Amino acid sequence: MIQFKTLAEKYDTPLYVYDFNIITENFNNLKNAFKARKSMLCYAVKANSNLSVLKHLASLGSGCDCVSIGEVNRALLAGVDRYKIIYSGVGKRDVEIKEALERDILMINLESEEEMYRVEQIAKDLNVTARISIRVNPNIDPKTHPYISTGLHESKFGVDLESAKKMYLYAHKSSALNPIGIHFHIGSQITETSPFKEASVIIADLLRSLKAINIDIKFFDIGGGIGIKYKDETPILLYDYAQAIFESLKGTDVTVLCEPGRYLVGNSGYLLTKVLYEKKNDKKRFVIIDAAMNDLIRPSLYGAYHDFELLDTSDEATSLVDIVGPICETGDFLAKDVLLPPVKHDDVIVFKSAGAYGFTMSSNYNSRPRVAEVALIDGEDRMIRARESFDDLIKLERDFL
Ligand code: LLP
């Protein structure tokens, strides 16, 4: 039992709390599901990029999937082995490509033909060979929220099969490029195995046709996307998921590389908030809390549901409420039309499954300082990021007047 009330008092609210033991458990479960083959887990840093989270995952043997040089540098700083770091992303600046090549990470994941030529040129300038992978878009519907679907042809991600083939042929001949990986990522919060399976079959076919022409791909990167339970979802069985991938890879000896973000950290995290007050009009009851959409944007942005608990109450839930923040936007809510018992000032409400895409998507909108983060390690609490102050908010601004 986590002592949320004590933590709220000790560190103040709003506050993110992550249980590192749950991260360990999730990591081991996934690693275990893949144990029948060579595999590598590269945690998707975007889900939660706190250095202590990365350090913890590095200690378990995790690599990292990064989408900016900032994330690459975070991973390195946290002690992740450079040969376990991949750099993906639909747009990379020249300086980012250069830095990634200088850092000598495992591979750069290409998302367009033009990007391939940029990477080739920069590698030539540096006199190095760039290890690359190509993100292939298998045109599969992952059956998830449209904003987090990435594997359909109408999305901006990756290249189609034909273009990918041409790019591999080009890269194979180039002295500055070394194609070692093949990659797909079809979306996030996926709760069925079939889209993964379909995508994997398509990409494994491409892998085989590349092998047939002596393009020796070593890493089969299946992206991330494993869904978690927020409300009444039934997550996929990891064993089935791994078997579906293995099935498509029969007769090959590639290393399976997986880029889980949400699965590893999502359910480890909580957002602790306090009730400011409650108000009613003739239509609605609102509970106004000290956290807002700038702290956890998922409900506002995707209509996502985060389960919550009002602490220290034995009262029955009475009526429907919107739990809203202090930000001046109608879209600023953390829960809508939910049942809640009567509340009073300073009651603590804990939002669950907030470990992924919570803090990393937070902002300073309305000049609200970003909140503190605390880790629980074997039940012991440690602050892993301090609460921002007003000085932090203005420290980069210059007075031109
Ligand atoms: N690999 C790539 C190339 C990705 O783009 C992503 C996530 C992942 C791995 C990790 O996916 P995961 O295992 O976490 O599903 N902000 C949204 C999710 C955006 C996901 C973006 N890409 C949300 O809060 O639901």
Short mmCIF file of C-alpha atoms and ligand atoms in Angstrom, two decimals:
data_model
loop_
_atom_site.label_atom_id
_atom_site.label_comp_id
_atom_site.label_asym_id
_atom_site.label_seq_id
_atom_site.Cartn_x
_atom_site.Cartn_y
_atom_site.Cartn_z
CA MET A 1 0.00 0.00 0.00
CA ILE A 2 1.48 3.31 -1.05
CA GLN A 3 1.12 6.06 1.57
CA PHE A 4 -0.22 8.65 -0.83
CA LYS A 5 -1.43 10.99 1.91
CA THR A 6 2.01 11.09 3.55
CA LEU A 7 3.69 11.67 0.19
CA ALA A 8 1.25 14.49 -0.63
CA GLU A 9 2.06 16.13 2.68
CA LYS A 10 5.81 15.61 2.42
CA TYR A 11 6.28 16.82 -1.16
CA ASP A 12 3.12 18.90 -1.69
CA THR A 13 0.85 18.48 -4.71
CA PRO A 14 0.47 18.13 -7.66
CA LEU A 15 3.07 15.39 -7.60
CA TYR A 16 4.09 12.51 -9.83
CA VAL A 17 5.02 9.29 -8.01
CA TYR A 18 6.56 6.28 -9.79
CA ASP A 19 6.90 2.87 -8.24
CA PHE A 20 10.22 1.55 -9.59
CA ASN A 21 9.45 -2.01 -8.44
CA ILE A 22 6.56 -2.08 -10.92
CA ILE A 23 8.90 -0.92 -13.69
CA THR A 24 11.27 -3.77 -12.81
CA GLU A 25 8.43 -6.27 -12.86
CA ASN A 26 7.16 -5.04 -16.24
CA PHE A 27 10.65 -5.10 -17.73
CA ASN A 28 11.26 -8.67 -16.54
CA ASN A 29 7.87 -9.87 -17.77
CA LEU A 30 8.49 -8.56 -21.26
CA LYS A 31 12.08 -9.76 -21.40
CA ASN A 32 10.83 -13.16 -20.32
CA ALA A 33 8.21 -13.30 -23.06
CA PHE A 34 11.01 -12.92 -25.61
CA LYS A 35 13.37 -15.41 -24.02
CA ALA A 36 13.11 -18.01 -26.81
CA ARG A 37 15.10 -15.73 -29.16
CA LYS A 38 17.85 -13.14 -29.09
CA SER A 39 16.08 -9.97 -28.04
CA MET A 40 16.75 -6.45 -26.90
CA LEU A 41 14.39 -4.04 -25.16
CA CYS A 42 14.97 -0.41 -26.07
CA TYR A 43 12.76 1.68 -23.78
CA ALA A 44 10.96 4.52 -25.60
CA VAL A 45 12.34 7.48 -23.67
CA LYS A 46 9.48 9.77 -24.72
CA ALA A 47 7.12 7.96 -22.35
CA ASN A 48 9.01 9.12 -19.27
CA SER A 49 12.45 10.61 -19.65
CA ASN A 50 13.39 11.29 -16.04
CA LEU A 51 17.09 10.42 -15.64
CA SER A 52 16.43 8.22 -12.63
CA VAL A 53 13.83 6.23 -14.58
CA LEU A 54 16.39 5.77 -17.36
CA LYS A 55 19.11 4.86 -14.88
CA HIS A 56 16.85 2.28 -13.30
CA LEU A 57 16.02 0.75 -16.68
CA ALA A 58 19.70 0.81 -17.69
CA SER A 59 20.50 -1.15 -14.53
CA LEU A 60 18.03 -3.82 -15.70
CA GLY A 61 19.85 -4.04 -19.04
CA SER A 62 17.52 -1.88 -21.11
CA GLY A 63 18.54 0.04 -24.19
CA CYS A 64 16.76 3.18 -25.36
CA ASP A 65 14.72 4.28 -28.34
CA CYS A 66 15.19 8.03 -28.73
CA VAL A 67 13.49 10.62 -30.94
CA SER A 68 15.80 13.57 -30.46
CA ILE A 69 19.42 14.10 -29.66
CA GLY A 70 18.22 15.36 -26.28
CA GLU A 71 16.83 11.91 -25.57
CA VAL A 72 20.02 10.26 -26.84
CA ASN A 73 22.05 12.41 -24.47
CA ARG A 74 19.71 11.65 -21.59
CA ALA A 75 20.11 7.92 -22.24
CA LEU A 76 23.89 8.20 -22.35
CA LEU A 77 23.97 10.34 -19.22
CA ALA A 78 21.87 7.72 -17.43
CA GLY A 79 24.44 5.06 -18.28
CA VAL A 80 22.67 3.27 -21.12
CA ASP A 81 25.22 1.47 -23.31
CA ARG A 82 25.72 3.39 -26.56
CA TYR A 83 25.39 0.19 -28.58
CA LYS A 84 21.85 -0.22 -27.19
CA ILE A 85 20.65 3.22 -28.29
CA ILE A 86 18.65 3.85 -31.43
CA TYR A 87 17.65 7.19 -32.81
CA SER A 88 14.31 7.36 -34.66
CA GLY A 89 12.03 10.22 -35.61
CA VAL A 90 10.46 11.65 -38.72
CA GLY A 91 12.65 14.77 -38.80
CA LYS A 92 16.24 15.12 -37.70
CA ARG A 93 18.36 18.25 -37.93
CA ASP A 94 21.84 17.95 -39.44
CA VAL A 95 23.44 18.72 -36.10
CA GLU A 96 21.41 15.97 -34.47
CA ILE A 97 22.50 13.43 -37.11
CA LYS A 98 26.10 14.54 -36.71
CA GLU A 99 25.98 14.22 -32.95
CA ALA A 100 24.33 10.79 -33.16
CA LEU A 101 27.08 9.58 -35.50
CA GLU A 102 29.77 11.01 -33.24
CA ARG A 103 28.19 9.24 -30.25
CA ASP A 104 28.51 5.98 -32.24
CA ILE A 105 25.12 4.66 -31.13
CA LEU A 106 23.70 1.37 -32.41
CA MET A 107 21.78 2.78 -35.36
CA ILE A 108 19.85 5.66 -36.85
CA ASN A 109 16.36 4.83 -37.99
CA LEU A 110 15.55 6.45 -41.34
CA GLU A 111 12.05 7.64 -42.11
CA SER A 112 12.47 8.96 -45.69
CA GLU A 113 14.67 8.73 -48.72
CA GLU A 114 15.80 12.30 -48.36
CA GLU A 115 16.84 11.63 -44.80
CA MET A 116 18.99 8.75 -46.04
CA TYR A 117 20.93 11.10 -48.31
CA ARG A 118 21.43 13.58 -45.46
CA VAL A 119 22.73 10.83 -43.16
CA GLU A 120 25.00 9.53 -45.94
CA GLN A 121 26.44 12.98 -46.60
CA ILE A 122 27.04 13.73 -42.94
CA ALA A 123 28.64 10.29 -42.42
CA LYS A 124 30.95 10.98 -45.39
CA ASP A 125 31.90 14.37 -43.96
CA LEU A 126 32.78 12.69 -40.68
CA ASN A 127 34.49 9.83 -42.43
CA VAL A 128 32.41 7.20 -40.66
CA THR A 129 29.93 4.53 -41.69
CA ALA A 130 26.42 5.10 -40.42
CA ARG A 131 24.61 2.02 -39.15
CA ILE A 132 21.02 2.46 -40.21
CA SER A 133 17.62 0.91 -40.06
CA ILE A 134 14.58 1.86 -42.14
CA ARG A 135 11.13 2.43 -40.72
CA VAL A 136 8.70 0.64 -42.98
CA ASN A 137 5.05 1.51 -42.92
CA PRO A 138 3.08 -1.74 -43.34
CA ASN A 139 -0.30 0.00 -43.83
CA ILE A 140 -1.93 -1.74 -40.88
CA ASP A 141 -4.74 -0.33 -38.78
CA PRO A 142 -3.74 -0.78 -35.11
CA LYS A 143 -7.33 -0.08 -33.97
CA THR A 144 -6.38 2.58 -31.47
CA HIS A 145 -6.93 6.34 -31.12
CA PRO A 146 -6.27 8.07 -34.50
CA TYR A 147 -3.73 10.46 -32.92
CA ILE A 148 -1.57 7.51 -31.86
CA SER A 149 -1.99 5.38 -35.00
CA THR A 150 1.15 5.50 -37.06
CA GLY A 151 1.18 2.50 -39.36
CA LEU A 152 -1.31 3.58 -42.01
CA HIS A 153 -0.26 5.07 -45.32
CA GLU A 154 -1.96 8.36 -44.53
CA SER A 155 0.38 8.88 -41.57
CA LYS A 156 3.64 10.81 -41.86
CA PHE A 157 5.76 7.96 -40.51
CA GLY A 158 8.13 5.64 -42.32
CA VAL A 159 8.19 4.66 -45.99
CA ASP A 160 6.17 2.13 -47.99
CA LEU A 161 7.51 -1.32 -48.86
CA GLU A 162 8.64 -0.45 -52.39
CA SER A 163 10.50 2.69 -51.32
CA ALA A 164 12.06 0.77 -48.46
CA LYS A 165 13.42 -1.85 -50.85
CA LYS A 166 14.98 0.82 -53.05
CA MET A 167 16.49 2.51 -50.02
CA TYR A 168 18.02 -0.75 -48.78
CA LEU A 169 19.55 -1.37 -52.20
CA TYR A 170 21.03 2.11 -52.24
CA ALA A 171 22.29 1.89 -48.65
CA HIS A 172 23.82 -1.52 -49.30
CA LYS A 173 25.95 -0.06 -52.08
CA SER A 174 26.90 3.12 -50.25
CA SER A 175 30.28 3.11 -48.50
CA ALA A 176 28.93 5.47 -45.85
CA LEU A 177 25.81 3.48 -44.92
CA ASN A 178 25.46 0.09 -43.30
CA PRO A 179 21.88 -1.21 -43.18
CA ILE A 180 21.61 -3.43 -40.10
CA GLY A 181 18.01 -2.99 -39.03
CA ILE A 182 14.43 -3.03 -40.22
CA HIS A 183 11.75 -1.27 -38.24
CA PHE A 184 8.03 -0.80 -37.92
CA HIS A 185 5.87 0.86 -35.29
CA ILE A 186 2.16 0.88 -36.02
CA GLY A 187 0.77 2.80 -33.09
CA SER A 188 0.36 3.02 -29.36
CA GLN A 189 -1.99 1.61 -26.70
CA ILE A 190 -2.76 -1.44 -28.86
CA THR A 191 -4.86 -4.09 -27.14
CA GLU A 192 -5.06 -6.75 -29.83
CA THR A 193 -2.33 -9.07 -31.06
CA SER A 194 -3.54 -9.27 -34.66
CA PRO A 195 -2.27 -5.86 -35.89
CA PHE A 196 1.22 -6.68 -34.57
CA LYS A 197 1.04 -10.08 -36.20
CA GLU A 198 -0.08 -8.74 -39.58
CA ALA A 199 2.58 -6.05 -39.58
CA SER A 200 5.26 -8.48 -38.53
CA VAL A 201 4.41 -10.91 -41.34
CA ILE A 202 4.65 -8.13 -43.93
CA ILE A 203 7.97 -6.80 -42.64
CA ALA A 204 9.43 -10.29 -42.18
CA ASP A 205 8.69 -10.95 -45.87
CA LEU A 206 10.68 -7.88 -46.76
CA LEU A 207 13.46 -9.04 -44.45
CA ARG A 208 13.62 -12.37 -46.30
CA SER A 209 13.71 -10.74 -49.70
CA LEU A 210 16.58 -8.55 -48.52
CA LYS A 211 18.47 -11.58 -47.20
CA ALA A 212 17.99 -13.20 -50.60
CA ILE A 213 20.03 -10.40 -52.15
CA ASN A 214 22.66 -10.51 -49.43
CA ILE A 215 21.49 -7.57 -47.42
CA ASP A 216 22.09 -8.97 -44.01
CA ILE A 217 19.73 -7.37 -41.53
CA LYS A 218 20.57 -8.12 -37.90
CA PHE A 219 17.83 -6.32 -35.97
CA PHE A 220 14.11 -6.82 -36.48
CA ASP A 221 12.65 -3.82 -34.66
CA ILE A 222 8.96 -4.28 -33.87
CA GLY A 223 8.47 -0.83 -32.32
CA GLY A 224 6.41 -0.29 -29.18
CA GLY A 225 2.68 0.04 -28.75
CA ILE A 226 1.71 -2.57 -26.15
CA GLY A 227 -1.46 -1.29 -24.50
CA ILE A 228 -2.08 -1.18 -20.76
CA LYS A 229 -5.16 -1.22 -18.58
CA TYR A 230 -6.52 2.26 -17.89
CA LYS A 231 -10.16 1.30 -17.39
CA ASP A 232 -11.68 -1.87 -18.79
CA GLU A 233 -9.17 -2.73 -21.52
CA THR A 234 -7.87 -6.28 -21.70
CA PRO A 235 -4.18 -6.00 -22.51
CA ILE A 236 -2.65 -8.53 -24.89
CA LEU A 237 -0.88 -11.55 -23.46
CA LEU A 238 2.84 -10.95 -23.80
CA TYR A 239 3.49 -14.58 -24.58
CA ASP A 240 1.02 -14.51 -27.51
CA TYR A 241 2.51 -11.27 -28.73
CA ALA A 242 6.06 -12.65 -28.71
CA GLN A 243 4.94 -15.91 -30.32
CA ALA A 244 3.17 -14.03 -33.11
CA ILE A 245 6.39 -12.17 -33.88
CA PHE A 246 8.51 -15.34 -33.64
CA GLU A 247 6.14 -17.15 -35.96
CA SER A 248 6.66 -14.58 -38.68
CA LEU A 249 10.43 -14.85 -38.24
CA LYS A 250 10.78 -18.61 -38.59
CA GLY A 251 14.01 -19.60 -40.29
CA THR A 252 15.71 -16.25 -39.65
CA ASP A 253 18.30 -15.45 -37.00
CA VAL A 254 17.67 -11.77 -36.40
CA THR A 255 17.62 -10.19 -32.95
CA VAL A 256 14.14 -9.01 -32.05
CA LEU A 257 14.25 -5.46 -30.84
CA CYS A 258 11.22 -4.03 -29.02
CA GLU A 259 10.63 -0.39 -28.08
CA PRO A 260 8.13 -0.40 -25.22
CA GLY A 261 7.28 2.90 -23.60
CA ARG A 262 3.87 2.87 -21.96
CA TYR A 263 4.01 -0.81 -21.04
CA LEU A 264 7.13 -0.38 -18.91
CA VAL A 265 6.22 2.78 -17.02
CA GLY A 266 2.50 3.56 -17.47
CA ASN A 267 1.06 1.64 -14.56
CA SER A 268 3.94 2.53 -12.26
CA GLY A 269 2.88 6.17 -12.09
CA TYR A 270 0.41 8.23 -10.08
CA LEU A 271 -0.49 11.90 -10.17
CA LEU A 272 -1.34 13.13 -6.68
CA THR A 273 -3.60 16.15 -6.55
CA LYS A 274 -5.56 18.07 -3.91
CA VAL A 275 -9.06 19.42 -4.02
CA LEU A 276 -9.20 23.21 -4.01
CA TYR A 277 -12.96 23.50 -3.86
CA GLU A 278 -16.14 22.36 -5.42
CA LYS A 279 -18.83 24.31 -7.20
CA LYS A 280 -22.20 23.68 -8.72
CA ASN A 281 -24.38 25.37 -11.21
CA ASP A 282 -27.85 24.32 -12.23
CA LYS A 283 -26.41 21.86 -14.77
CA LYS A 284 -23.21 20.50 -13.31
CA ARG A 285 -21.07 19.75 -10.30
CA PHE A 286 -17.37 20.61 -10.67
CA VAL A 287 -14.53 19.55 -8.42
CA ILE A 288 -11.62 21.91 -8.92
CA ILE A 289 -8.21 20.43 -8.15
CA ASP A 290 -4.68 21.81 -8.11
CA ALA A 291 -3.51 19.74 -11.13
CA ALA A 292 -4.47 20.69 -14.64
CA MET A 293 -4.13 19.82 -18.31
CA ASN A 294 -0.62 21.24 -18.31
CA ASP A 295 0.36 18.50 -15.82
CA LEU A 296 -1.50 15.61 -17.47
CA ILE A 297 -2.80 16.40 -20.93
CA ARG A 298 -4.00 12.93 -21.98
CA PRO A 299 -7.67 13.41 -20.98
CA SER A 300 -7.88 16.77 -22.82
CA LEU A 301 -5.91 15.67 -25.87
CA TYR A 302 -7.17 12.15 -26.48
CA GLY A 303 -10.25 11.93 -24.28
CA ALA A 304 -8.16 9.40 -22.33
CA TYR A 305 -9.48 7.98 -19.07
CA HIS A 306 -7.29 7.81 -15.99
CA ASP A 307 -8.79 5.94 -13.09
CA PHE A 308 -8.68 7.85 -9.80
CA GLU A 309 -9.22 7.45 -6.11
CA LEU A 310 -10.43 9.92 -3.54
CA LEU A 311 -8.50 9.12 -0.36
CA ASP A 312 -9.90 8.85 3.14
CA THR A 313 -13.54 8.60 2.35
CA SER A 314 -16.04 5.94 3.11
CA ASP A 315 -18.90 7.92 1.61
CA GLU A 316 -20.73 6.54 -1.36
CA ALA A 317 -20.26 8.27 -4.69
CA THR A 318 -23.20 10.61 -4.98
CA SER A 319 -23.37 12.45 -8.25
CA LEU A 320 -21.63 12.98 -11.54
CA VAL A 321 -18.85 15.53 -11.58
CA ASP A 322 -16.20 16.93 -13.85
CA ILE A 323 -12.82 16.99 -12.13
CA VAL A 324 -11.20 20.10 -13.56
CA GLY A 325 -8.03 22.12 -13.22
CA PRO A 326 -7.46 25.86 -12.76
CA ILE A 327 -6.45 26.53 -16.38
CA CYS A 328 -8.51 28.93 -18.46
CA GLU A 329 -9.65 26.38 -21.04
CA THR A 330 -12.93 24.49 -21.19
CA GLY A 331 -10.86 21.47 -22.25
CA ASP A 332 -9.00 21.52 -18.94
CA PHE A 333 -10.30 18.43 -17.19
CA LEU A 334 -8.79 15.29 -15.74
CA ALA A 335 -12.06 13.37 -15.61
CA LYS A 336 -15.48 14.05 -17.05
CA ASP A 337 -18.89 12.88 -15.86
CA VAL A 338 -17.55 10.59 -13.16
CA LEU A 339 -19.14 9.59 -9.88
CA LEU A 340 -17.56 11.12 -6.80
CA PRO A 341 -18.59 11.35 -3.12
CA PRO A 342 -18.73 14.78 -1.48
CA VAL A 343 -15.28 16.36 -1.21
CA LYS A 344 -13.69 19.02 0.92
CA HIS A 345 -10.72 21.35 0.64
CA ASP A 346 -7.35 19.51 0.70
CA ASP A 347 -8.79 16.05 0.06
CA VAL A 348 -6.30 14.04 -2.00
CA ILE A 349 -7.33 12.58 -5.36
CA VAL A 350 -4.86 10.16 -6.95
CA PHE A 351 -4.92 9.64 -10.72
CA LYS A 352 -3.55 6.28 -11.77
CA SER A 353 -1.60 4.89 -14.73
CA ALA A 354 0.05 8.26 -15.15
CA GLY A 355 3.65 7.07 -15.51
CA ALA A 356 3.73 7.26 -19.31
CA TYR A 357 3.20 10.44 -21.35
CA GLY A 358 2.32 12.29 -18.14
CA PHE A 359 5.21 14.44 -17.00
CA THR A 360 6.94 14.29 -20.41
CA MET A 361 3.94 15.96 -22.06
CA SER A 362 3.53 18.55 -19.33
CA SER A 363 4.06 22.25 -19.99
CA ASN A 364 4.26 25.61 -18.29
CA TYR A 365 0.97 26.82 -19.76
CA ASN A 366 -0.58 29.55 -17.64
CA SER A 367 2.87 30.02 -16.06
CA ARG A 368 2.38 26.96 -13.95
CA PRO A 369 5.67 25.45 -12.72
CA ARG A 370 6.07 21.80 -13.62
CA VAL A 371 5.49 19.50 -10.67
CA ALA A 372 7.94 17.40 -8.68
CA GLU A 373 8.60 13.71 -9.34
CA VAL A 374 9.20 11.09 -6.67
CA ALA A 375 10.41 7.51 -7.03
CA LEU A 376 9.41 4.69 -4.74
CA ILE A 377 12.14 2.10 -4.48
CA ASP A 378 11.32 -0.88 -2.28
CA GLY A 379 8.76 1.34 -0.60
CA GLU A 380 11.24 4.13 0.13
CA ASP A 381 10.54 7.53 -1.42
CA ARG A 382 13.13 9.73 -3.11
CA MET A 383 12.63 12.96 -5.00
CA ILE A 384 13.95 12.55 -8.54
CA ARG A 385 12.97 15.97 -9.87
CA ALA A 386 12.33 19.06 -7.83
CA ARG A 387 9.27 21.19 -8.30
CA GLU A 388 9.97 24.12 -10.62
CA SER A 389 10.02 27.57 -9.04
CA PHE A 390 8.93 30.93 -10.41
CA ASP A 391 12.62 31.67 -11.08
CA ASP A 392 12.84 28.54 -13.24
CA LEU A 393 9.90 29.79 -15.25
CA ILE A 394 11.55 33.09 -16.19
CA LYS A 395 15.25 32.27 -16.09
CA LEU A 396 15.75 32.16 -19.89
CA GLU A 397 13.82 35.32 -20.63
CA ARG A 398 15.73 38.51 -21.51
CA ASP A 399 14.70 42.07 -20.89
CA PHE A 400 14.72 43.91 -24.22
CA LEU A 401 12.94 47.01 -22.98
N1 LLP B 1 8.62 3.49 -30.91
C1 LLP B 1 8.22 4.52 -31.67
C2 LLP B 1 8.85 4.72 -32.97
C3 LLP B 1 7.21 5.38 -31.22
O1 LLP B 1 6.81 6.39 -31.98
C4 LLP B 1 6.62 5.15 -29.94
C5 LLP B 1 5.57 6.04 -29.44
C6 LLP B 1 7.09 4.06 -29.18
C7 LLP B 1 8.08 3.25 -29.70
C8 LLP B 1 6.53 3.74 -27.83
O2 LLP B 1 5.19 3.44 -27.89
P1 LLP B 1 4.44 2.84 -26.60
O3 LLP B 1 5.06 1.50 -26.28
O4 LLP B 1 4.61 3.81 -25.50
O5 LLP B 1 3.03 2.73 -27.05
N2 LLP B 1 1.31 10.54 -26.22
C9 LLP B 1 0.51 9.41 -26.57
C10 LLP B 1 1.37 8.27 -27.10
C11 LLP B 1 2.24 8.66 -28.25
C12 LLP B 1 3.15 7.53 -28.70
C13 LLP B 1 4.18 8.03 -29.64
N3 LLP B 1 5.10 7.02 -30.08
C14 LLP B 1 -0.33 9.00 -25.38
O6 LLP B 1 -0.25 9.66 -24.34
O7 LLP B 1 -1.12 8.06 -25.46
#
